[in-house]
PDB file of C-alpha atoms in Angstrom:
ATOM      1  CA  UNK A   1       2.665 274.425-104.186  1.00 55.00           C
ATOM      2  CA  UNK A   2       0.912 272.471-106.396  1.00 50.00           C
ATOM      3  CA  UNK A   3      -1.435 273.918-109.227  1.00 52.00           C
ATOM      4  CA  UNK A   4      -4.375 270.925-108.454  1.00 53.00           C
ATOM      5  CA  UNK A   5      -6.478 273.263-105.517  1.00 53.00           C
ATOM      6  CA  UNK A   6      -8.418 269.983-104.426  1.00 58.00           C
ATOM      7  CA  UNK A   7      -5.593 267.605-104.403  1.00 65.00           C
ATOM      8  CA  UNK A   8      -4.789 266.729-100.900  1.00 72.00           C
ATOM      9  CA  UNK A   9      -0.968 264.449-100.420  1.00 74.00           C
ATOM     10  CA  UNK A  10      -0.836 262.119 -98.263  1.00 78.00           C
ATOM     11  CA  UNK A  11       2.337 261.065 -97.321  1.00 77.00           C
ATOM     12  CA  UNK A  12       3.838 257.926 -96.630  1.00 79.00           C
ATOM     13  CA  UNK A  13       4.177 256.052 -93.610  1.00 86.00           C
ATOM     14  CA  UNK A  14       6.271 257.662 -90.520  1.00 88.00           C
ATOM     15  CA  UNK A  15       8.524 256.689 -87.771  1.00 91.00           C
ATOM     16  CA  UNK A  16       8.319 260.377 -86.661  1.00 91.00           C
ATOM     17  CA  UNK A  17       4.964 260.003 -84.045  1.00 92.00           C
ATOM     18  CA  UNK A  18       6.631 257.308 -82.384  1.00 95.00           C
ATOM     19  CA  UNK A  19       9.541 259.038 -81.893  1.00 94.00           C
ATOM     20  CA  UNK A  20       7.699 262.035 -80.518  1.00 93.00           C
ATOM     21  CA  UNK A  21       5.810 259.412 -78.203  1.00 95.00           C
ATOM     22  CA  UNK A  22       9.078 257.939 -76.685  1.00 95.00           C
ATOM     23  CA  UNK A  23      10.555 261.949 -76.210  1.00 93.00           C
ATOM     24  CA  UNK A  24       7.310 262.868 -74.064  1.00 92.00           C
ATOM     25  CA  UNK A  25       7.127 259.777 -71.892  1.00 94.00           C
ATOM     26  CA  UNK A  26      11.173 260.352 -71.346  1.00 93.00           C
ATOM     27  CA  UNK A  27      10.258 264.028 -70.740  1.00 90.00           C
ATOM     28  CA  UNK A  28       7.555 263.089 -68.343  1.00 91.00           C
ATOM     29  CA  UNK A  29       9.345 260.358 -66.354  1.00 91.00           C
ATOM     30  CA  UNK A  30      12.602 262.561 -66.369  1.00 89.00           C
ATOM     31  CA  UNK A  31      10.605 265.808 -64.951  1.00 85.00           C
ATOM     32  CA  UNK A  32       8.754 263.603 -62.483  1.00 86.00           C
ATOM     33  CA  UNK A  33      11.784 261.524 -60.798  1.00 86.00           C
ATOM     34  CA  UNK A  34      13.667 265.152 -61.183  1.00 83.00           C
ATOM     35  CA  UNK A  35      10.987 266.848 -58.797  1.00 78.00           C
ATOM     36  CA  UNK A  36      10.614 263.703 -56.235  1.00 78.00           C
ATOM     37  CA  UNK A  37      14.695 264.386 -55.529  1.00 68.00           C
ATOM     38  CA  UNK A  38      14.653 268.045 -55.370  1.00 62.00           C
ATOM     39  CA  UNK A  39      16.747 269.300 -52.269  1.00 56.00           C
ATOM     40  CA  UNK A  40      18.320 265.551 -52.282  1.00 61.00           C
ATOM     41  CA  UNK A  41      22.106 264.250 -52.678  1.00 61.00           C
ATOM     42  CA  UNK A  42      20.952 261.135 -53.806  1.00 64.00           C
ATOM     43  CA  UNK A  43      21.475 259.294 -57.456  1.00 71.00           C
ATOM     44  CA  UNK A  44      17.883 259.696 -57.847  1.00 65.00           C
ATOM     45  CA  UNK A  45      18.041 263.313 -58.618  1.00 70.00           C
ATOM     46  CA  UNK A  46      20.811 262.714 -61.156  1.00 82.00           C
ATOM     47  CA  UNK A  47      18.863 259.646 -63.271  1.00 87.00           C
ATOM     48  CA  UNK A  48      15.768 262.136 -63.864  1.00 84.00           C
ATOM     49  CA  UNK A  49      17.901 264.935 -64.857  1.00 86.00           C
ATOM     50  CA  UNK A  50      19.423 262.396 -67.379  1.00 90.00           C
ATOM     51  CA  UNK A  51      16.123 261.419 -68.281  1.00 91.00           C
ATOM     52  CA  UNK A  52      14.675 264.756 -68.382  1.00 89.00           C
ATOM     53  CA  UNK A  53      17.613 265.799 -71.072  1.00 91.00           C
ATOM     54  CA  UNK A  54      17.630 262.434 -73.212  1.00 93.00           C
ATOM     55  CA  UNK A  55      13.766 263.644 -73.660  1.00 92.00           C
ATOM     56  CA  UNK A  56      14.616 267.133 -74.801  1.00 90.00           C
ATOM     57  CA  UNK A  57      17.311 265.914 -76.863  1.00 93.00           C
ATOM     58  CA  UNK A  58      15.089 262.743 -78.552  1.00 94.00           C
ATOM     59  CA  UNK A  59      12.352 265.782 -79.072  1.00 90.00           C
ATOM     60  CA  UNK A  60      14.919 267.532 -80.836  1.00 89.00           C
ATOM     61  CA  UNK A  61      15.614 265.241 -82.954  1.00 92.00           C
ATOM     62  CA  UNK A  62      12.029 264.444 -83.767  1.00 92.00           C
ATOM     63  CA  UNK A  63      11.194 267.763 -84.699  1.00 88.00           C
ATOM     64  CA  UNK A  64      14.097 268.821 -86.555  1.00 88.00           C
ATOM     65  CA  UNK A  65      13.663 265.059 -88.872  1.00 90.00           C
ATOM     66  CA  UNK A  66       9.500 266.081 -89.097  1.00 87.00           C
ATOM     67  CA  UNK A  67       9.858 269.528 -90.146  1.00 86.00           C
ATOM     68  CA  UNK A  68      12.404 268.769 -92.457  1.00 88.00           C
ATOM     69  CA  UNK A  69      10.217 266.132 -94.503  1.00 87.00           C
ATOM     70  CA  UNK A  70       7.743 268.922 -94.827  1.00 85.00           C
ATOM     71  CA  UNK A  71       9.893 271.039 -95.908  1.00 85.00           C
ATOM     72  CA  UNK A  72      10.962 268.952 -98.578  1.00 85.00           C
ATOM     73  CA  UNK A  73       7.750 268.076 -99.534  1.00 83.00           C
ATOM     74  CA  UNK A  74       6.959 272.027 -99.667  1.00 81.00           C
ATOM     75  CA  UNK A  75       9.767 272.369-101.950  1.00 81.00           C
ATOM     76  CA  UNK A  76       8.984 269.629-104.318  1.00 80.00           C
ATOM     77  CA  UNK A  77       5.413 271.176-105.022  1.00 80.00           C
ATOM     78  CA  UNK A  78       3.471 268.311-103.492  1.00 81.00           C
ATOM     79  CA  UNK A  79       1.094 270.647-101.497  1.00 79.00           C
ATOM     80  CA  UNK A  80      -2.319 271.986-102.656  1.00 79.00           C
ATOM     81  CA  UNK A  81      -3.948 275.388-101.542  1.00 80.00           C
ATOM     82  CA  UNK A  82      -6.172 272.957 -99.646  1.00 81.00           C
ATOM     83  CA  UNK A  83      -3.243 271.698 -97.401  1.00 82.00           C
ATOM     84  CA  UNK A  84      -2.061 275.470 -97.292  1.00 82.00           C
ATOM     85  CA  UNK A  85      -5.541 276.151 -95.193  1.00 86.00           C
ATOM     86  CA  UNK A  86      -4.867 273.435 -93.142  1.00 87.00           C
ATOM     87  CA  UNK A  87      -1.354 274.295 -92.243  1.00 87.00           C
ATOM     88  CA  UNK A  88      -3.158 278.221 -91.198  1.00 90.00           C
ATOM     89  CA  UNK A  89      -5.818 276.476 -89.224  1.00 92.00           C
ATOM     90  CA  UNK A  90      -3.588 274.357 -87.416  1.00 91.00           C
ATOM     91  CA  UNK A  91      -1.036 277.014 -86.548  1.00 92.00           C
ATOM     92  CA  UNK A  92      -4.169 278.852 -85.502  1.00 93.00           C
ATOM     93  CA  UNK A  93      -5.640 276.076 -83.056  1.00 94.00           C
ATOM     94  CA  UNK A  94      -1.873 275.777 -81.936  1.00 93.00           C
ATOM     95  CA  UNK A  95      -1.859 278.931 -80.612  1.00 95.00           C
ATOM     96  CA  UNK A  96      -5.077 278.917 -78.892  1.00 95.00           C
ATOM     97  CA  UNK A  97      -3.946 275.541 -77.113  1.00 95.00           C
ATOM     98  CA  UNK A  98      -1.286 277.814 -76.047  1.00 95.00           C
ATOM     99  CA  UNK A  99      -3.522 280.652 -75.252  1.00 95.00           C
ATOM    100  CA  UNK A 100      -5.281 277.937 -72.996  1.00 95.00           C
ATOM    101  CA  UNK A 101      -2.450 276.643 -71.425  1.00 93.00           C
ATOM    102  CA  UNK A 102      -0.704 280.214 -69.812  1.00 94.00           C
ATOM    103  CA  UNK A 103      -5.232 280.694 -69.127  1.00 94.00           C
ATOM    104  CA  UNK A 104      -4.557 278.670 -66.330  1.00 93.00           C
ATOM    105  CA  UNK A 105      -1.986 279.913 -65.172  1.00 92.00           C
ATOM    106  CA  UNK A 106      -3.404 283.207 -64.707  1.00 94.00           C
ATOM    107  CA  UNK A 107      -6.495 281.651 -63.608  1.00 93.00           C
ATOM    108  CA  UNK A 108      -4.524 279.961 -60.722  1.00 91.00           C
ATOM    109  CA  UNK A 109      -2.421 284.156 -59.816  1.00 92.00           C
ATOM    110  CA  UNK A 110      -6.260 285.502 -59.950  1.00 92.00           C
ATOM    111  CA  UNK A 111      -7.672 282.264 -57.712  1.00 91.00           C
ATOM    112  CA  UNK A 112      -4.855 283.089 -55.108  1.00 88.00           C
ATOM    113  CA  UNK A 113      -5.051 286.513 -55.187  1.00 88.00           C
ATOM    114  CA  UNK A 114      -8.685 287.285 -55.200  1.00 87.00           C
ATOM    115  CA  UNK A 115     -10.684 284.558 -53.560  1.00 85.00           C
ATOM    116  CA  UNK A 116      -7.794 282.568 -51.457  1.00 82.00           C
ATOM    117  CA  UNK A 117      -5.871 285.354 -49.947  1.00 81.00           C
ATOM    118  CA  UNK A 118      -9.271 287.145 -48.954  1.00 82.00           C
ATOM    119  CA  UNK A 119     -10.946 284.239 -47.546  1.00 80.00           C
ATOM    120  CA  UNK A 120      -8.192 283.518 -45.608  1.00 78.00           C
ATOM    121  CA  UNK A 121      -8.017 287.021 -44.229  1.00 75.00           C
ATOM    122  CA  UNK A 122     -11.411 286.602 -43.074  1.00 71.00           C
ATOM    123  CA  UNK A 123     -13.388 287.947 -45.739  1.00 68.00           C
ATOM    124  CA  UNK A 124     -16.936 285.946 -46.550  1.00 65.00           C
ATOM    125  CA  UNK A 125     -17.522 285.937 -42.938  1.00 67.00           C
ATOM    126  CA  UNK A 126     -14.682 283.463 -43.009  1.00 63.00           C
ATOM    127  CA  UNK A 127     -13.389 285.034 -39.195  1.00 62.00           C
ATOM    128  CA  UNK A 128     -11.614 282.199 -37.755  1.00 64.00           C
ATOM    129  CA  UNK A 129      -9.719 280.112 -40.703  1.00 65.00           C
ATOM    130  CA  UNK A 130      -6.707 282.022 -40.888  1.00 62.00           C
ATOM    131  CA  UNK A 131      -6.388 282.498 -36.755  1.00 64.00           C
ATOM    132  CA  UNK A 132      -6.450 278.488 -36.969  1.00 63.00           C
ATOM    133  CA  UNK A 133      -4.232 277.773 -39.802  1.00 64.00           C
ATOM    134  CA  UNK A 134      -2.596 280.559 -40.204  1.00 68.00           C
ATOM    135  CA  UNK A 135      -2.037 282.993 -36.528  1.00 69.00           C
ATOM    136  CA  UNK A 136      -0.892 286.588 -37.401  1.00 69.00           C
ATOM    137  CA  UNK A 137      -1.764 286.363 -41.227  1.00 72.00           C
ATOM    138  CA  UNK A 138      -2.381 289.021 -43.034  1.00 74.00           C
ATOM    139  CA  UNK A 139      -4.688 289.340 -47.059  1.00 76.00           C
ATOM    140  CA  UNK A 140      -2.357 291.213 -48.647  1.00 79.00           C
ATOM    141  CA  UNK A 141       0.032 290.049 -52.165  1.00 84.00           C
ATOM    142  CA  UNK A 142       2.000 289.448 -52.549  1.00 85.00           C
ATOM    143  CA  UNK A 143       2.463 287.217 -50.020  1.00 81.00           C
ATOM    144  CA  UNK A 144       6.423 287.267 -48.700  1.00 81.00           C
ATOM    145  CA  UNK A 145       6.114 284.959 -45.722  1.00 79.00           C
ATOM    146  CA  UNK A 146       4.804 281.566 -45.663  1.00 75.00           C
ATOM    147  CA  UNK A 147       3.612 279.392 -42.802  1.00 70.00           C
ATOM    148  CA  UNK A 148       6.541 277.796 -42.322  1.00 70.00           C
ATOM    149  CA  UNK A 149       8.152 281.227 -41.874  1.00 72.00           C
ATOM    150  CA  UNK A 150      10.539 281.668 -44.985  1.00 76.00           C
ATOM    151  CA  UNK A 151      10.381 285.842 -46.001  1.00 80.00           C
ATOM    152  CA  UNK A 152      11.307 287.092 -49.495  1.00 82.00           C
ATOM    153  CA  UNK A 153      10.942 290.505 -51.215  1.00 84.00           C
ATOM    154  CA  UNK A 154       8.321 290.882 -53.961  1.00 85.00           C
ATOM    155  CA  UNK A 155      10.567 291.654 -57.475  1.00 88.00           C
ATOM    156  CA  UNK A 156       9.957 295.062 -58.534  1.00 90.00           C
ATOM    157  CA  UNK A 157       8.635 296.169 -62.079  1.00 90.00           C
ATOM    158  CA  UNK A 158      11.137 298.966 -62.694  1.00 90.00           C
ATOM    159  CA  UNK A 159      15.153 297.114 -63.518  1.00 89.00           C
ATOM    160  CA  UNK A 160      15.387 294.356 -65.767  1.00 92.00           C
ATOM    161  CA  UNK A 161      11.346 293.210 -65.923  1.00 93.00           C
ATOM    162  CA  UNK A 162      10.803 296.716 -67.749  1.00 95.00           C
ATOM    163  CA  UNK A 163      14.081 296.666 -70.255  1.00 94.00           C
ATOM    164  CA  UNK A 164      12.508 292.660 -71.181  1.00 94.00           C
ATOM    165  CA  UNK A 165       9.017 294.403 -71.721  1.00 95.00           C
ATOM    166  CA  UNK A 166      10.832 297.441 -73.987  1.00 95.00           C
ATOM    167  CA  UNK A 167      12.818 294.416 -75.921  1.00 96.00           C
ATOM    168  CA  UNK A 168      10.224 292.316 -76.663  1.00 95.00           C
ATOM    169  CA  UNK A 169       8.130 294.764 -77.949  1.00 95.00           C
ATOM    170  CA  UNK A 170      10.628 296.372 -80.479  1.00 96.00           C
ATOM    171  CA  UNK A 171      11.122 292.575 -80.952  1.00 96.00           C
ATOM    172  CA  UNK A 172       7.780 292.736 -82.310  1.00 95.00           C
ATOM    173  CA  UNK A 173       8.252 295.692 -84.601  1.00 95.00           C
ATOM    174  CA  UNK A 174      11.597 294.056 -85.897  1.00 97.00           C
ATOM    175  CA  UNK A 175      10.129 291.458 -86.739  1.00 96.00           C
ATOM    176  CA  UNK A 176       6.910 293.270 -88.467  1.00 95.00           C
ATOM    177  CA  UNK A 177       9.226 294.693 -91.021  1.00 95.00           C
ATOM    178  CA  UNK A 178      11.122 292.041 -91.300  1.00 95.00           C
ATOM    179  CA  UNK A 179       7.447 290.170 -92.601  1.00 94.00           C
ATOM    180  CA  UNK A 180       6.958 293.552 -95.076  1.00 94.00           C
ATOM    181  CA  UNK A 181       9.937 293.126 -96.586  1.00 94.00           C
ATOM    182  CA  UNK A 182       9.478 289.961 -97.455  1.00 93.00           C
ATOM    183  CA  UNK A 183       6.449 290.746 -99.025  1.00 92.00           C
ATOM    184  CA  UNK A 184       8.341 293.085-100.787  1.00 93.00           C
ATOM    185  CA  UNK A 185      10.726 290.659-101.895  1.00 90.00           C
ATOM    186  CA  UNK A 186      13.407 292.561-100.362  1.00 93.00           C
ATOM    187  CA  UNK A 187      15.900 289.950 -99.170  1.00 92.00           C
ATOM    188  CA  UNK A 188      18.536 292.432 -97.482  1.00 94.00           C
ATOM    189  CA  UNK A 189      16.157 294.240 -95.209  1.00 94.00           C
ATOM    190  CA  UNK A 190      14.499 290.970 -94.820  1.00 94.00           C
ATOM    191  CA  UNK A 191      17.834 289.303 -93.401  1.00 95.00           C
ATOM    192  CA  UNK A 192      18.774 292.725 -91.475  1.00 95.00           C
ATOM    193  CA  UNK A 193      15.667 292.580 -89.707  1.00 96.00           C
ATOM    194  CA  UNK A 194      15.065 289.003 -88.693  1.00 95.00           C
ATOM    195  CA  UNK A 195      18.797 289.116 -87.112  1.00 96.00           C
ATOM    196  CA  UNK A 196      17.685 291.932 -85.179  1.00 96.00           C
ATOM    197  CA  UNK A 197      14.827 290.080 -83.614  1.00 96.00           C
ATOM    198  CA  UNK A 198      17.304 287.225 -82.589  1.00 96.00           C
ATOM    199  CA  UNK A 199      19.572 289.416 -81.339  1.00 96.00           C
ATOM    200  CA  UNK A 200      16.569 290.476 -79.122  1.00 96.00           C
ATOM    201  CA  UNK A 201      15.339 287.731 -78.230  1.00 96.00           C
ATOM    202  CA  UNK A 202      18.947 286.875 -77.110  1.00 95.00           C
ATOM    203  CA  UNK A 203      19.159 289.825 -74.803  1.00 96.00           C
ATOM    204  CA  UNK A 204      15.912 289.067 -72.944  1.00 96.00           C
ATOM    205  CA  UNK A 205      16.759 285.715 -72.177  1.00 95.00           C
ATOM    206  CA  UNK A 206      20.367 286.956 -71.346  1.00 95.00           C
ATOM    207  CA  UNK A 207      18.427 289.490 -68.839  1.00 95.00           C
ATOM    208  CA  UNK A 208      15.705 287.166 -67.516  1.00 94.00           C
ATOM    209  CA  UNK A 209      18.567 284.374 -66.312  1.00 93.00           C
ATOM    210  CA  UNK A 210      20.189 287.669 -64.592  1.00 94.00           C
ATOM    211  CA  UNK A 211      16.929 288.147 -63.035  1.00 94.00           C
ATOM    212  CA  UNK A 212      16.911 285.154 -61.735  1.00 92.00           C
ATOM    213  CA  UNK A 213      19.699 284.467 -60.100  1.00 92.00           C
ATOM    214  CA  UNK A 214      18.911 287.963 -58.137  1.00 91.00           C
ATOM    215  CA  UNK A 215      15.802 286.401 -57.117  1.00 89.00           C
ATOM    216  CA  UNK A 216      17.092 283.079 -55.778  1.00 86.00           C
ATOM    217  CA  UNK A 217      20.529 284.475 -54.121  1.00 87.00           C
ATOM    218  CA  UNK A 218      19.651 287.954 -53.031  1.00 86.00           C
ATOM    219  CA  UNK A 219      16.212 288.619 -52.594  1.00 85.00           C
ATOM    220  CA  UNK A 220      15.011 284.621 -51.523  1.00 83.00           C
ATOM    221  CA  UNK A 221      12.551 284.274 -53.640  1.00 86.00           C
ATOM    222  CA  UNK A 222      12.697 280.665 -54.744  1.00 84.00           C
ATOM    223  CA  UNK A 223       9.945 278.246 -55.883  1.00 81.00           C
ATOM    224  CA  UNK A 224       9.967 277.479 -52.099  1.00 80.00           C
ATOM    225  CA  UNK A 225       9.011 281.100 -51.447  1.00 81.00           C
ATOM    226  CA  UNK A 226       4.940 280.059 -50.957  1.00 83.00           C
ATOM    227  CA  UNK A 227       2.223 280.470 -53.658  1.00 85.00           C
ATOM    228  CA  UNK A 228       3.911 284.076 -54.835  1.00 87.00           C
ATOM    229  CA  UNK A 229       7.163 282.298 -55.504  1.00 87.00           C
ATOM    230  CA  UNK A 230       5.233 279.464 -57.177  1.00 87.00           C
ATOM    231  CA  UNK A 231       3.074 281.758 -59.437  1.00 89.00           C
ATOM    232  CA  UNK A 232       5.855 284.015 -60.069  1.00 91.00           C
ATOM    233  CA  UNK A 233       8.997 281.112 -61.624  1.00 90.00           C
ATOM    234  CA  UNK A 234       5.975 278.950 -63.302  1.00 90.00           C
ATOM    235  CA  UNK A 235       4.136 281.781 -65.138  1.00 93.00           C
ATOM    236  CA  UNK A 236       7.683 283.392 -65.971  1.00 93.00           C
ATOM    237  CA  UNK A 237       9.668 280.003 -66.392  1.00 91.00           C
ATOM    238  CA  UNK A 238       6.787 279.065 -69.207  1.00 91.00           C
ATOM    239  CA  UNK A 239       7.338 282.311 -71.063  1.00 94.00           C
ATOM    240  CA  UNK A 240      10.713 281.534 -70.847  1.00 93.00           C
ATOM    241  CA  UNK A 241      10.515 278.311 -72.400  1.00 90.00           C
ATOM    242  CA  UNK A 242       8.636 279.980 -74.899  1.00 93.00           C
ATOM    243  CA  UNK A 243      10.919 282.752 -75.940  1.00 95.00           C
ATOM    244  CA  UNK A 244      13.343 279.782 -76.056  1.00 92.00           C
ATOM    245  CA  UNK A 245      11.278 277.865 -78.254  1.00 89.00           C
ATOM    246  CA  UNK A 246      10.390 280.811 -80.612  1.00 92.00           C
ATOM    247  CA  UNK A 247      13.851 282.249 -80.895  1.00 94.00           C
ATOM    248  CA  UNK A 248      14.565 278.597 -82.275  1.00 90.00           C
ATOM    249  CA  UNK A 249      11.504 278.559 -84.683  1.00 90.00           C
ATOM    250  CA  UNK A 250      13.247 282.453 -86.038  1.00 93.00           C
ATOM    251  CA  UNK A 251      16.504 280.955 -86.175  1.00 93.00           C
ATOM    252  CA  UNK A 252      15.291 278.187 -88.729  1.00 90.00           C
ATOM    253  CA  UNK A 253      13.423 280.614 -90.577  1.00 92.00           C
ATOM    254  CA  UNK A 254      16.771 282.476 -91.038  1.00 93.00           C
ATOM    255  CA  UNK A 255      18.394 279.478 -91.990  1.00 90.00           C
ATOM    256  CA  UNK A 256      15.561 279.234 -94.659  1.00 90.00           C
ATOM    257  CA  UNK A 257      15.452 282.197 -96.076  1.00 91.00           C
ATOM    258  CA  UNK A 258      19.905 282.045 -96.671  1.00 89.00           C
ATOM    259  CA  UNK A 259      18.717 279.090 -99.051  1.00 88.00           C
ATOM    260  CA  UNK A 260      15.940 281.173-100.346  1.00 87.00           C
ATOM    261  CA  UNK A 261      13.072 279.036 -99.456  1.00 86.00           C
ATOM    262  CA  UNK A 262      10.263 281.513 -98.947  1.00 86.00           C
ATOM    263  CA  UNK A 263       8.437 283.885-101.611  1.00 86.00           C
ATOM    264  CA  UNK A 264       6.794 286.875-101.381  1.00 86.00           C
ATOM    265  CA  UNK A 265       3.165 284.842-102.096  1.00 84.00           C
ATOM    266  CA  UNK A 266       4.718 281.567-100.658  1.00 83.00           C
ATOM    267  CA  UNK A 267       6.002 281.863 -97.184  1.00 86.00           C
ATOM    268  CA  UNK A 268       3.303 280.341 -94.645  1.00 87.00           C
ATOM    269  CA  UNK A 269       6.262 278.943 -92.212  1.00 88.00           C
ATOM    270  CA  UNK A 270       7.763 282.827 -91.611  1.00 91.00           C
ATOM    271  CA  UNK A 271       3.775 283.570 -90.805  1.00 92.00           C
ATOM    272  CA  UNK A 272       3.399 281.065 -88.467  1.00 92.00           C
ATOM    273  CA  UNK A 273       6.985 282.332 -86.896  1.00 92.00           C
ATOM    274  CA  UNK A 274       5.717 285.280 -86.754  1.00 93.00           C
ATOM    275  CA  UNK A 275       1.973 284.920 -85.090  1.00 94.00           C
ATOM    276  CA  UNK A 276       4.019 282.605 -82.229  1.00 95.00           C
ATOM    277  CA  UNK A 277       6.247 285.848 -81.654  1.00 95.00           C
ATOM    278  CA  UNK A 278       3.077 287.915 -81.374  1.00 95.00           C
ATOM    279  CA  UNK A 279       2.010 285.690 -79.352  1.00 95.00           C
ATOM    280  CA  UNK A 280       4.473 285.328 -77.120  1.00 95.00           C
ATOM    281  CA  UNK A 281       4.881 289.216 -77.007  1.00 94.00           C
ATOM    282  CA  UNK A 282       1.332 289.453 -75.946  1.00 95.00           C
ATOM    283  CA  UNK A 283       1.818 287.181 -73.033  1.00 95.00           C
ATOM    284  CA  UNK A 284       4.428 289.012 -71.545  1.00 95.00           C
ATOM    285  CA  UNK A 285       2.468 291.789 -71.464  1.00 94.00           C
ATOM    286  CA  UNK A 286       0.062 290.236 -69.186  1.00 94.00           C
ATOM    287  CA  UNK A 287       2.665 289.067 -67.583  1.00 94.00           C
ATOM    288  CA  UNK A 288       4.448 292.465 -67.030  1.00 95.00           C
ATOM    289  CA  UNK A 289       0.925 293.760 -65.750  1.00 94.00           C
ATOM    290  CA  UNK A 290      -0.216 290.859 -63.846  1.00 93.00           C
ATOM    291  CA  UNK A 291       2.793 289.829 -62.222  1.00 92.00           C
ATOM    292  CA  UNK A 292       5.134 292.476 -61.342  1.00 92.00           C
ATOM    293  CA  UNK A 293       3.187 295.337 -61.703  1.00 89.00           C
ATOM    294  CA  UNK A 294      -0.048 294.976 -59.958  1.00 85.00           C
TER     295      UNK A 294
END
């Protein structure tokens, strides 16, 4: 870091946002043409899914090229204290996008399950709706049996949903110590404990892709399975994506720290690892309660 506290770099020009561009408009057009050919044989299906993974891959690339100029540029004492704040505050905004993001999500589970489900069971004087749309329909969730007559079984809390929540949250405290001991500038215990949390993070996303296939070949519930089999693989699927993402982000970190990048006053990247792993450990607790438990 650099000993000039109002110095602010600013670095040269970038290729890097364009490349980011091109890897969300290939993510978007791959995920769209993708969903248009679901439950098709056709080529379309195939050209998203091509698409869809050229995106990933080209985001990839973009991130793992971006982050590494910064780290460079970390290393080579070109940052101020100044640019240190900004770095916290725009983890911090990062995180509440994200916060935002799974909001509505649970705004849309609440929606269905409070106002939609009642008012279609007749509640706000609303008598007739349901014996229109809907003959035979009863309020209750979650729902396991859509119009179109397609039953599933609600997945149960206890099993693998409760062994993710126990994981994730000694994921947490592995992870806490691991932070301490870096403070502590004690590199062992810092290594030990970081693997740990990968390790973990491994196992949950080993037991949610078990969980998974139980729900699509022996219970039935699919993303066809109505507006419970909706809420249940998007709000799950997301989380998902982010344990993916975040196991990723500790995994770099490790790499790091083997080339001894961090300090015990100097380590803002392993903080921002580790308030995304909070974070993420947080949603799945609403999740847990929310979703399979209630």
């Amino acid at each position: 870091m650099s000993d000039k506290p109002n110095a602010y770099y600013v670095p040269a020009q970038s290729h890097w946002p364009i490349v980011g561009a091109v890897a969300l408009f290939l993510l978007a057009v791959g995920a769209g043409v993708t969903v248009q050919h679901v439950g098709t044989d056709g080529a379309g299906g195939v050209i998203g899914k091509v698409i869809l993974f050229a995106g990933f891959f080209v985001l990839l690339y973009m991130l793992a090229g971006w982050f590494s100029n910064v780290v460079s540029e970390s290393l080579a004492g070109l940052y101020s204290a100044q640019i240190a704040r900004s770095f916290r505050q725009g983890m911090s905004w990062f995180i509440f996008s994200e916060v935002m993001f799974f909001g509505a999500f649970f705004g849309a589970l609440f929606y269905a399950r409070m106002v939609a489900v009642p008012w279609l069971g007749g509640a706000s004087n609303n008598a007739m709706t349901h014996e229109v749309l809907w003959p035979g329909f009863e309020a209750v969730w979650p729902l396991l049996t859509t119009p179109g007559g397609i039953t599933t079984e609600a997945m149960p809390w206890a099993g693998i949903p409760l062994k993710n929540t126990i994981i994730l949250l000694t994921s947490s405290i592995t992870l806490h110590m691991a932070h301490l001991s870096l403070e502590r500038n004690r590199r062992m215990a810092l290594v030990v404990w970081l693997e740990i949390t990968i390790i973990l993070a491994g196992f949950f996303l080993y037991f949610q892709a078990v969980e998974y296939l139980h729900a699509y070949h022996e219970m039935g519930l699919t993303l066809q399975s109505g507006v419970y089999g909706n809420t249940f693989f998007l709000l799950t699927g997301f989380h998902g994506l982010h344990v993916c993402l975040g196991t990723l982000f500790l995994a770099v970190l490790l790499a790091r720290i083997a080339k001894d990048h961090f300090t015990p006053k100097d380590h803002f990247a392993f903080q921002a690892g580790s308030w995304y792993w909070h974070f993420v450990d947080v949603v799945w607790l609403c999740l847990f309660v929310f979703v399979y438990v209630l």
